[in-house]
Short mmCIF file of N, CA, C and O in Angstrom, two decimals:
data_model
loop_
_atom_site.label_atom_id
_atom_site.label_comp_id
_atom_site.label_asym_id
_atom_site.label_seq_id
_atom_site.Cartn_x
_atom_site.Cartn_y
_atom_site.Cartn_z
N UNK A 371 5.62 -17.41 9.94
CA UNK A 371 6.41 -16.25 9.59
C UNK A 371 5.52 -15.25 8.86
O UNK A 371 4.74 -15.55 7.95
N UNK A 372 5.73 -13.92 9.39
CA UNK A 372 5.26 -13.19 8.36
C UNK A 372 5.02 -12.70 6.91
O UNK A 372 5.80 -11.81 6.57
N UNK A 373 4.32 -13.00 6.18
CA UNK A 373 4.24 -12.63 4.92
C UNK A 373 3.45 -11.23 4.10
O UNK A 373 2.25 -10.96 4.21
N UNK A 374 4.00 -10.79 3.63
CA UNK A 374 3.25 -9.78 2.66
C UNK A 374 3.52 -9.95 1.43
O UNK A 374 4.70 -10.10 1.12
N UNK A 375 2.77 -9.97 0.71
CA UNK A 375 3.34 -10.28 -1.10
C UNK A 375 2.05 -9.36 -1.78
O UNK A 375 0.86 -9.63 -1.66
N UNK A 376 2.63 -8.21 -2.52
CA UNK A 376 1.81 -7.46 -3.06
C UNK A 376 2.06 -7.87 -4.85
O UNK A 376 2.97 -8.45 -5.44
N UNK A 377 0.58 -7.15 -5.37
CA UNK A 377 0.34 -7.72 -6.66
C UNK A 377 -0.34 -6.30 -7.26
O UNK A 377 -0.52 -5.23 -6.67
N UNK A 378 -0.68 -6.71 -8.82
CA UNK A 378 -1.61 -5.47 -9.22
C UNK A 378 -0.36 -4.36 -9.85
O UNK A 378 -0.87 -3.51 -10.58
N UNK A 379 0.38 -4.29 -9.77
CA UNK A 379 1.36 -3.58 -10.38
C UNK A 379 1.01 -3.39 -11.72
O UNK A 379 0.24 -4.09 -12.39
N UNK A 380 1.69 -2.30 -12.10
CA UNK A 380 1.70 -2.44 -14.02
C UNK A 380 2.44 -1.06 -14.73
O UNK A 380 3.07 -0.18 -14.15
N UNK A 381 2.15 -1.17 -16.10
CA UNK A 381 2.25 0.06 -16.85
C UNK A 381 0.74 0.23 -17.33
O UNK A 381 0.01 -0.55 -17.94
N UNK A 382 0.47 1.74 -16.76
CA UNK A 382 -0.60 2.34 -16.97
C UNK A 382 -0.30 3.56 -17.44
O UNK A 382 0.92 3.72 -17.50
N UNK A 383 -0.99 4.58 -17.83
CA UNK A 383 -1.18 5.54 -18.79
C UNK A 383 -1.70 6.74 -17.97
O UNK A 383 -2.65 6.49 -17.23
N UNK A 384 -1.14 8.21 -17.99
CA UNK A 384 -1.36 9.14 -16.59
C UNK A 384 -2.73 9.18 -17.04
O UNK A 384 -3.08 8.97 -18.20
N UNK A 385 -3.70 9.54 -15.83
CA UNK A 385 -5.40 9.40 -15.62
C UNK A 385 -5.64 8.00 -15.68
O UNK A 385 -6.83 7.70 -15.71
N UNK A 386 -4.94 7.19 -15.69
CA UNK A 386 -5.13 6.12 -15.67
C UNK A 386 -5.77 5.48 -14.10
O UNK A 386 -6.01 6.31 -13.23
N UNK A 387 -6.03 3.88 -13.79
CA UNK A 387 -6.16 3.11 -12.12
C UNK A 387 -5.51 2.25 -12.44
O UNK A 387 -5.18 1.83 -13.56
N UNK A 388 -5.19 1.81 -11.04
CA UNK A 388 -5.15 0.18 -10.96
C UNK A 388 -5.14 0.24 -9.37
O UNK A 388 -4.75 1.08 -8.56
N UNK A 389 -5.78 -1.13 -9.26
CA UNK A 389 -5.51 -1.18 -7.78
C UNK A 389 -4.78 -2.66 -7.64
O UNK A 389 -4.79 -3.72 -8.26
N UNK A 390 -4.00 -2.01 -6.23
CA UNK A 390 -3.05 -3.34 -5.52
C UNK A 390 -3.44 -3.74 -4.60
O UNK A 390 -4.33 -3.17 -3.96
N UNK A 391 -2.66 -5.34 -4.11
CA UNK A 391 -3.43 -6.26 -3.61
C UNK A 391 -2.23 -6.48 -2.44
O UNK A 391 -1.09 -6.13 -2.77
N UNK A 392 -2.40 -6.96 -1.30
CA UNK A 392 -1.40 -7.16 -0.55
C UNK A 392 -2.27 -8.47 0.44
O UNK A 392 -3.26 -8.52 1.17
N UNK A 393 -1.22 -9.41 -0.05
CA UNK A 393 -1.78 -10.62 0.82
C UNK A 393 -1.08 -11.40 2.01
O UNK A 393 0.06 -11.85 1.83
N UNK A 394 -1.68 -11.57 3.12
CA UNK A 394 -0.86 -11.52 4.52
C UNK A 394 -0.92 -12.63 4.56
O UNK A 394 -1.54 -13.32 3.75
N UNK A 395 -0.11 -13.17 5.81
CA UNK A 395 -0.20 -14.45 6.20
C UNK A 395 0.97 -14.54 7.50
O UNK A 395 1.99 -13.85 7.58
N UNK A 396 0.57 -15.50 8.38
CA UNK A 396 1.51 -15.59 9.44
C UNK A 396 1.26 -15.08 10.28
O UNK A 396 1.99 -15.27 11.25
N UNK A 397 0.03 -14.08 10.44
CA UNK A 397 -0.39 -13.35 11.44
C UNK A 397 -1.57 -12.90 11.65
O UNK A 397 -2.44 -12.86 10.77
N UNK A 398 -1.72 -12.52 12.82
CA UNK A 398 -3.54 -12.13 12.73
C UNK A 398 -3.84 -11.01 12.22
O UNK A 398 -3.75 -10.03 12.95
N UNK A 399 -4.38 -10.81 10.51
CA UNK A 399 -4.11 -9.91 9.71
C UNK A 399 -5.23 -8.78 10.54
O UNK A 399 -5.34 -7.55 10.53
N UNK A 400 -5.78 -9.61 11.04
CA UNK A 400 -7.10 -8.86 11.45
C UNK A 400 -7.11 -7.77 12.38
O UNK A 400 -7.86 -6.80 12.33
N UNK A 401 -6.00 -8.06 13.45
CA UNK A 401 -5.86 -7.35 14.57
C UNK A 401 -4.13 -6.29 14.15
O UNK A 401 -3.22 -6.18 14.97
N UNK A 402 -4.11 -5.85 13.18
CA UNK A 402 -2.97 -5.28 12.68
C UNK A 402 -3.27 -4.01 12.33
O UNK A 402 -4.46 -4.02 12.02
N UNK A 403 -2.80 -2.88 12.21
CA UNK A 403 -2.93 -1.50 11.19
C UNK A 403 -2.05 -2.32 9.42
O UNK A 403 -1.24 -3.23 9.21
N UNK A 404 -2.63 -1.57 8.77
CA UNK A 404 -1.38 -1.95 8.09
C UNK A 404 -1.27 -0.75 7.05
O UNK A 404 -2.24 -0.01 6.85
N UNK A 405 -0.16 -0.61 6.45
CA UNK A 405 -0.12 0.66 5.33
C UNK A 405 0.43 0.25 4.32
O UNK A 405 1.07 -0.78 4.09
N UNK A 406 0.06 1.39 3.49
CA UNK A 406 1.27 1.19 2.08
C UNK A 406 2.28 2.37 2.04
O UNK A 406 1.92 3.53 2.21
N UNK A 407 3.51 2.02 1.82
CA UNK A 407 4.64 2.66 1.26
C UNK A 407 4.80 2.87 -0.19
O UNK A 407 4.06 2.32 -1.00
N UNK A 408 5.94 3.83 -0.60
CA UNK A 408 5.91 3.80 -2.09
C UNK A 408 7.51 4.26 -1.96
O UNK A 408 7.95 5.06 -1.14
N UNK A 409 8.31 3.51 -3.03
CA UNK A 409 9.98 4.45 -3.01
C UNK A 409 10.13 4.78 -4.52
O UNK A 409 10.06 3.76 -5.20
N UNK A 410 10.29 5.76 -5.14
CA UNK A 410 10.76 5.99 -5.93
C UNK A 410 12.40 6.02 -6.11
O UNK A 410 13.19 6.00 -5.16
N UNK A 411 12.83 6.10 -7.77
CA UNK A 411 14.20 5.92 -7.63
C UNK A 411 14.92 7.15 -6.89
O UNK A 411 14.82 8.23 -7.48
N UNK A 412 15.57 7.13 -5.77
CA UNK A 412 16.57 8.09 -5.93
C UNK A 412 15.91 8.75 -4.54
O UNK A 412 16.50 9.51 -3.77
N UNK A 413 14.83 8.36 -4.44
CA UNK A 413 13.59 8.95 -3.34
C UNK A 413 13.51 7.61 -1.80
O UNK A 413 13.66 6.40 -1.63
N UNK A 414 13.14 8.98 -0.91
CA UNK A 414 13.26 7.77 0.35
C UNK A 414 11.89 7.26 0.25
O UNK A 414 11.00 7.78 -0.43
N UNK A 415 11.75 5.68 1.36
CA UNK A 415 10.19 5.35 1.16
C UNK A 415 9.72 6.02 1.79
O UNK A 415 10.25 6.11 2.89
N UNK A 416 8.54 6.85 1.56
CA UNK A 416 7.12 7.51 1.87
C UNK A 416 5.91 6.79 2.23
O UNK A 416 5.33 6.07 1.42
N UNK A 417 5.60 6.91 3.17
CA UNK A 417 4.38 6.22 3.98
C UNK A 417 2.84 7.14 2.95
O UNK A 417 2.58 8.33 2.84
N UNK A 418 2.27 6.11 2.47
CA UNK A 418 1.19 6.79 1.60
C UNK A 418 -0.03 6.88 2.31
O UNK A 418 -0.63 7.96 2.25
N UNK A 419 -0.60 5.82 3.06
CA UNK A 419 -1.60 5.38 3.83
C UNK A 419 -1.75 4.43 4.89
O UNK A 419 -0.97 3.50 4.71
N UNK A 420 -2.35 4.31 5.76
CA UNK A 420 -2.37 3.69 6.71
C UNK A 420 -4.27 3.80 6.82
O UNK A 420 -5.03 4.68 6.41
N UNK A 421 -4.56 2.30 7.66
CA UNK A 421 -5.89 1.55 8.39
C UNK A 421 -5.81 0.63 9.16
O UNK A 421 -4.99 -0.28 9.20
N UNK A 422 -6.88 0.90 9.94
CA UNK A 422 -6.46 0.17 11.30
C UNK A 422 -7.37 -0.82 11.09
O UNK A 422 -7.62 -1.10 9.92
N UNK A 423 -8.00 -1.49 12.09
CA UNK A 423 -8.15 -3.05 11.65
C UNK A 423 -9.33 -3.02 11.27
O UNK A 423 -9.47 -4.20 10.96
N UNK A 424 -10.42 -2.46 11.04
CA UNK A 424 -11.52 -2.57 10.40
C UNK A 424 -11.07 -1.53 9.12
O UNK A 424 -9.92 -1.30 8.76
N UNK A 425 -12.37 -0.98 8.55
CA UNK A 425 -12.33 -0.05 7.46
C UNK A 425 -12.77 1.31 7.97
O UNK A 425 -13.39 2.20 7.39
N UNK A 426 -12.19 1.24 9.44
CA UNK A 426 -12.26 3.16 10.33
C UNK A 426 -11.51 3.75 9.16
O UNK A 426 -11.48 3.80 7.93
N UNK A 427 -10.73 4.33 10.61
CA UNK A 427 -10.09 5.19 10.31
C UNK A 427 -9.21 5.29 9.39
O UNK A 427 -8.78 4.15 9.20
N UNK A 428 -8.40 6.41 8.33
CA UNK A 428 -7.44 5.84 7.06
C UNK A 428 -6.83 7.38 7.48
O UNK A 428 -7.48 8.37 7.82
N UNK A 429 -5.60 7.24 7.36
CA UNK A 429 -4.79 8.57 6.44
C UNK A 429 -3.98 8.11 5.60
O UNK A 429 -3.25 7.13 5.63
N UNK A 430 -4.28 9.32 4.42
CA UNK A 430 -3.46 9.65 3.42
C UNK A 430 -2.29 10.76 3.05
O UNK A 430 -2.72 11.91 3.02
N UNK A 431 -1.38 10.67 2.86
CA UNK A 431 -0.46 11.42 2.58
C UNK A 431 -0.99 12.90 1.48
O UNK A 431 -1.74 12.86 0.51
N UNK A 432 -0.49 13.72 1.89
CA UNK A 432 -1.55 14.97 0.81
C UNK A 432 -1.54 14.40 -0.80
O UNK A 432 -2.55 14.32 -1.50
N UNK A 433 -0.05 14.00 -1.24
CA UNK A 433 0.20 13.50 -2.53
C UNK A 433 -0.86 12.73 -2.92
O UNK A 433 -1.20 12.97 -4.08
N UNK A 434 -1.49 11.94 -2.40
CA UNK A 434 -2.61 11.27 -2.71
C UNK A 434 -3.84 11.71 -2.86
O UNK A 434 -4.63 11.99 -3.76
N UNK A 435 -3.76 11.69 -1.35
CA UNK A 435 -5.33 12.22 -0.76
C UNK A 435 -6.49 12.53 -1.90
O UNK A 435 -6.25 13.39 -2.75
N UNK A 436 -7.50 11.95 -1.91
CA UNK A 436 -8.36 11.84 -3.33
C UNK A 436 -8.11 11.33 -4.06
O UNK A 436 -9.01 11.36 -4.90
N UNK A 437 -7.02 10.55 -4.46
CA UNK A 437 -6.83 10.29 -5.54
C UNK A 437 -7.11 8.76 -5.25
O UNK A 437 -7.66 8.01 -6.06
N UNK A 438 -6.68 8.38 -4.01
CA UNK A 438 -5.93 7.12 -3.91
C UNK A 438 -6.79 6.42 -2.43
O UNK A 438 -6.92 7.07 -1.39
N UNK A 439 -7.20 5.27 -2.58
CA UNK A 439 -8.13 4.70 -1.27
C UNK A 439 -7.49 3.34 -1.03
O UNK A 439 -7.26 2.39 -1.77
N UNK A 440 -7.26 3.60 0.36
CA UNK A 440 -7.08 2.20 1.25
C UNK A 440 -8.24 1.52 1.78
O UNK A 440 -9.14 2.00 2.47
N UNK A 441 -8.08 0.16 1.31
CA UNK A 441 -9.51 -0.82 2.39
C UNK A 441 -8.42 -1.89 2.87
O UNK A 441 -7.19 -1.90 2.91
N UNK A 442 -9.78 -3.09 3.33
CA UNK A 442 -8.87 -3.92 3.94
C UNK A 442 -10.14 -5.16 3.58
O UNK A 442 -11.31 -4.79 3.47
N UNK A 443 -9.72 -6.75 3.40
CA UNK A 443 -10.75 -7.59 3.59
C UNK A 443 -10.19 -8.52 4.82
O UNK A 443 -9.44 -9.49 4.68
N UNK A 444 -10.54 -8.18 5.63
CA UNK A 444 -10.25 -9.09 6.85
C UNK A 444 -10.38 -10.58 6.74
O UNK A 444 -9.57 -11.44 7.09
N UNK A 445 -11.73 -10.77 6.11
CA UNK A 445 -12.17 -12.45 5.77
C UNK A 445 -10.92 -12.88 5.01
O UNK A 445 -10.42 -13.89 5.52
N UNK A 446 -10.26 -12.44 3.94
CA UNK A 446 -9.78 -12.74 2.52
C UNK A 446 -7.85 -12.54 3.40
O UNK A 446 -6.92 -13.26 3.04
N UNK A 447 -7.73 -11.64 4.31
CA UNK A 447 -6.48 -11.46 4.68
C UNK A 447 -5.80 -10.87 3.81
O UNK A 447 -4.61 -11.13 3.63
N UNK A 448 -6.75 -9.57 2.82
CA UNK A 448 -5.99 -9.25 2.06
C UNK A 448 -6.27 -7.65 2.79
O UNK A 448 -7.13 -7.23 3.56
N UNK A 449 -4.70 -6.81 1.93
CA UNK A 449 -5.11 -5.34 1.80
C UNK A 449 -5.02 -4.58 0.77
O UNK A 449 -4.09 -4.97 0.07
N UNK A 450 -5.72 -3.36 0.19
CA UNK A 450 -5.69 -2.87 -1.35
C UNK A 450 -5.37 -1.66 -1.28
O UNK A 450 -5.30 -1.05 -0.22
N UNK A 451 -5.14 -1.20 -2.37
CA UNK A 451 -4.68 0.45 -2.53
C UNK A 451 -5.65 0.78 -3.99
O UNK A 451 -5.03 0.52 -5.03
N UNK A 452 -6.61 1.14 -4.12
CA UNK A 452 -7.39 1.72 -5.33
C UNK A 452 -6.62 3.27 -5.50
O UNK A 452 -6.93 4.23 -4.79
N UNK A 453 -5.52 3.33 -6.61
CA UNK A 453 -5.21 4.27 -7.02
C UNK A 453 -6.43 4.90 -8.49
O UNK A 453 -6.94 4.15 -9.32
N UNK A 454 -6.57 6.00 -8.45
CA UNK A 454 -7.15 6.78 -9.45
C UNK A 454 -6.35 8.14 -10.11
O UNK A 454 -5.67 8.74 -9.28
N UNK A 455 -6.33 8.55 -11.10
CA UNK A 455 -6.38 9.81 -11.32
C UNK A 455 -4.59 9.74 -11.56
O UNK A 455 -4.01 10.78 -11.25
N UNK A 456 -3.79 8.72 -12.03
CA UNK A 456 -2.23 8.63 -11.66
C UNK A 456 -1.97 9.49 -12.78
O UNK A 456 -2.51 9.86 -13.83
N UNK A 457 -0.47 9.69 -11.85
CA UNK A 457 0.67 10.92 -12.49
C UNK A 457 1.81 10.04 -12.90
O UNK A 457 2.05 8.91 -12.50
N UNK A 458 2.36 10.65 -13.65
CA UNK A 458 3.81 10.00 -13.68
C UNK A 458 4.61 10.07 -12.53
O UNK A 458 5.51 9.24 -12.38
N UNK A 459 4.41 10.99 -11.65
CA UNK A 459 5.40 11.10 -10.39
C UNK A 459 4.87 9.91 -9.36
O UNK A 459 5.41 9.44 -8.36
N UNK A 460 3.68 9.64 -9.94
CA UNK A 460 3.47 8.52 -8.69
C UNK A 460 4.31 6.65 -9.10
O UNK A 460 4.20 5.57 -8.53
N UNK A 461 5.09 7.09 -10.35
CA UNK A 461 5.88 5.96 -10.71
C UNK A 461 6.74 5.69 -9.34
O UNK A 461 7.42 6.43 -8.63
N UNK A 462 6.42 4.38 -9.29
CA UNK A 462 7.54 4.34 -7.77
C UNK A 462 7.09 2.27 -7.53
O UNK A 462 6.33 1.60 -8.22
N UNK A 463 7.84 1.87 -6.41
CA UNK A 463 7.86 0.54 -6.15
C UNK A 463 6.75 0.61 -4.76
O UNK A 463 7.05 1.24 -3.75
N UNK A 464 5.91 0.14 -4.84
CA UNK A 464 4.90 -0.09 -3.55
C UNK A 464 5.08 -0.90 -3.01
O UNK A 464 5.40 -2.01 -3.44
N UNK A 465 4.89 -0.49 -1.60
CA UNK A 465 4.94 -1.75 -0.83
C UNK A 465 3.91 -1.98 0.38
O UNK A 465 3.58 -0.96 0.99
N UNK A 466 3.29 -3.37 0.85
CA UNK A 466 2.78 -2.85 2.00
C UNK A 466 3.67 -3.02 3.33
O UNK A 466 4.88 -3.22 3.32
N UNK A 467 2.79 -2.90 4.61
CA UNK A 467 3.52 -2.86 5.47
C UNK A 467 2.69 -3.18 6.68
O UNK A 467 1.48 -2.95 6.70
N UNK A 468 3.36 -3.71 7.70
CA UNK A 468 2.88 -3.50 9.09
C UNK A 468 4.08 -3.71 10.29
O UNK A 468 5.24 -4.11 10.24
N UNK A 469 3.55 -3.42 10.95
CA UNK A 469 4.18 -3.57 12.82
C UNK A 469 4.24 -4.29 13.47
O UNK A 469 3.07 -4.22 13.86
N UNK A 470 4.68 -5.14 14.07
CA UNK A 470 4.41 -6.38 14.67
C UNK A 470 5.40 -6.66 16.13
O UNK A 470 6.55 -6.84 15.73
N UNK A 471 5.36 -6.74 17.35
CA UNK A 471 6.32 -6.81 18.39
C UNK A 471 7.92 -5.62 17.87
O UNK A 471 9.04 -6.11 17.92
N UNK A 472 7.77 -4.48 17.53
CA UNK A 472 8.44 -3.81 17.59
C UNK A 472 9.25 -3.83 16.21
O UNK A 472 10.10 -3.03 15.82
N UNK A 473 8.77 -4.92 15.60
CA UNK A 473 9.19 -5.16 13.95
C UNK A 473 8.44 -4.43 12.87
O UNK A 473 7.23 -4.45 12.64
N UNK A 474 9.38 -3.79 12.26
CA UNK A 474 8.72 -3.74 10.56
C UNK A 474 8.20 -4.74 9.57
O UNK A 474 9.21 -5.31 9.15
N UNK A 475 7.58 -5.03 9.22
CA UNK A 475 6.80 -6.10 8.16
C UNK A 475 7.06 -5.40 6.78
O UNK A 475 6.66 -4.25 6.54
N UNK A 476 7.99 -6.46 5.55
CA UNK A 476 7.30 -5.53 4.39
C UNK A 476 7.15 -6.92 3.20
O UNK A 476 7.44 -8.12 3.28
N UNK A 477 6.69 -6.25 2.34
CA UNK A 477 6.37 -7.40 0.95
C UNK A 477 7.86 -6.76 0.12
O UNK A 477 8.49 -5.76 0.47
N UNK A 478 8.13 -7.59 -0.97
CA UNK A 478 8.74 -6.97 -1.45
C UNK A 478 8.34 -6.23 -2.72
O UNK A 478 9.14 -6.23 -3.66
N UNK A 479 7.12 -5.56 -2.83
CA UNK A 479 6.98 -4.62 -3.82
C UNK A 479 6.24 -5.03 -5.05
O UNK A 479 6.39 -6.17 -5.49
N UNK A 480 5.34 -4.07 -5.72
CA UNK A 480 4.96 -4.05 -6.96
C UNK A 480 5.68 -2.43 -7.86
O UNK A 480 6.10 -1.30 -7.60
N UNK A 481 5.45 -3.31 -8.93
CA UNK A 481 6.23 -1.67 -9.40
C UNK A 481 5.13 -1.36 -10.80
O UNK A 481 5.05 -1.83 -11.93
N UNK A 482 4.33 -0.26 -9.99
CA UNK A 482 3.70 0.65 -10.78
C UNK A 482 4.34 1.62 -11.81
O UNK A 482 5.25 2.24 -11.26
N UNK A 483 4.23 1.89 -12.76
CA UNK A 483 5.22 3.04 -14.12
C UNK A 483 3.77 3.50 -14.69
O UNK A 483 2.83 2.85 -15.15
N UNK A 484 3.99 5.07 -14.45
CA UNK A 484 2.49 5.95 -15.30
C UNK A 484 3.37 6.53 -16.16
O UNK A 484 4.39 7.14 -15.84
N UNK A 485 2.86 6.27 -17.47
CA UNK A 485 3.79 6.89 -18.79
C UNK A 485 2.99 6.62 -20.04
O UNK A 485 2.67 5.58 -20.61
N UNK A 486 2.79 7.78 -20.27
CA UNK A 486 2.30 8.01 -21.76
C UNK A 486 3.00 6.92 -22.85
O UNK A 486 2.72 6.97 -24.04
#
């Protein structure tokens, strides 16, 4: 069965990092795109980034863009989000994600809070 279970969450401080961890299983992590989502309260989920199965190609959502980097460790079956430079608006529940036979894949979330 598919698994995603993301980690790395926290309370951090705006200009603050942290990066998240998203660890797969059940599937060939290798041959997957996979992305991260983010929902804030009250807010629909927003697709932040996406990478395809090596460390090509990436997009980022503008909200990010610079701020925020997707990789992937194929060996390890993990995937990360190196956030930098956080706002308070980027307070929200992350999640990762992938596609699979016409299915959505998700973890159920870390919850990042940027607050003074």
């Amino acid at each position: 069965q598919v698994q995603l279970v993301e980690s790395g969450g926290g309370l951090v401080q705006p200009g603050g990092s942290l990066r998240l961890s998203c660890a797969a299983s059940g599937f060939s992590f290798s041959s997957y795109v996979m992305s991260w989502y983010r929902q804030a309260p009250g807010k629909e989920r927003e697709l932040l980034s996406q990478i395809t199965t090596t460390n090509g190609y990436t997009y980022y959502a503008d909200s990010v863009k610079g701020r925020f980097t997707i990789s992937r460790d194929n060996a390890k079956n993990t995937l990360y989000l190196q956030m930098n430079s956080l706002k308070p608006e980027d307070t929200a529940v992350y999640y990762c994600n992938t596609r699979r036979g016409g299915m959505d894949y998700w973890g159920k979330g870390t919850l990042v809070t940027v607050s003074s």
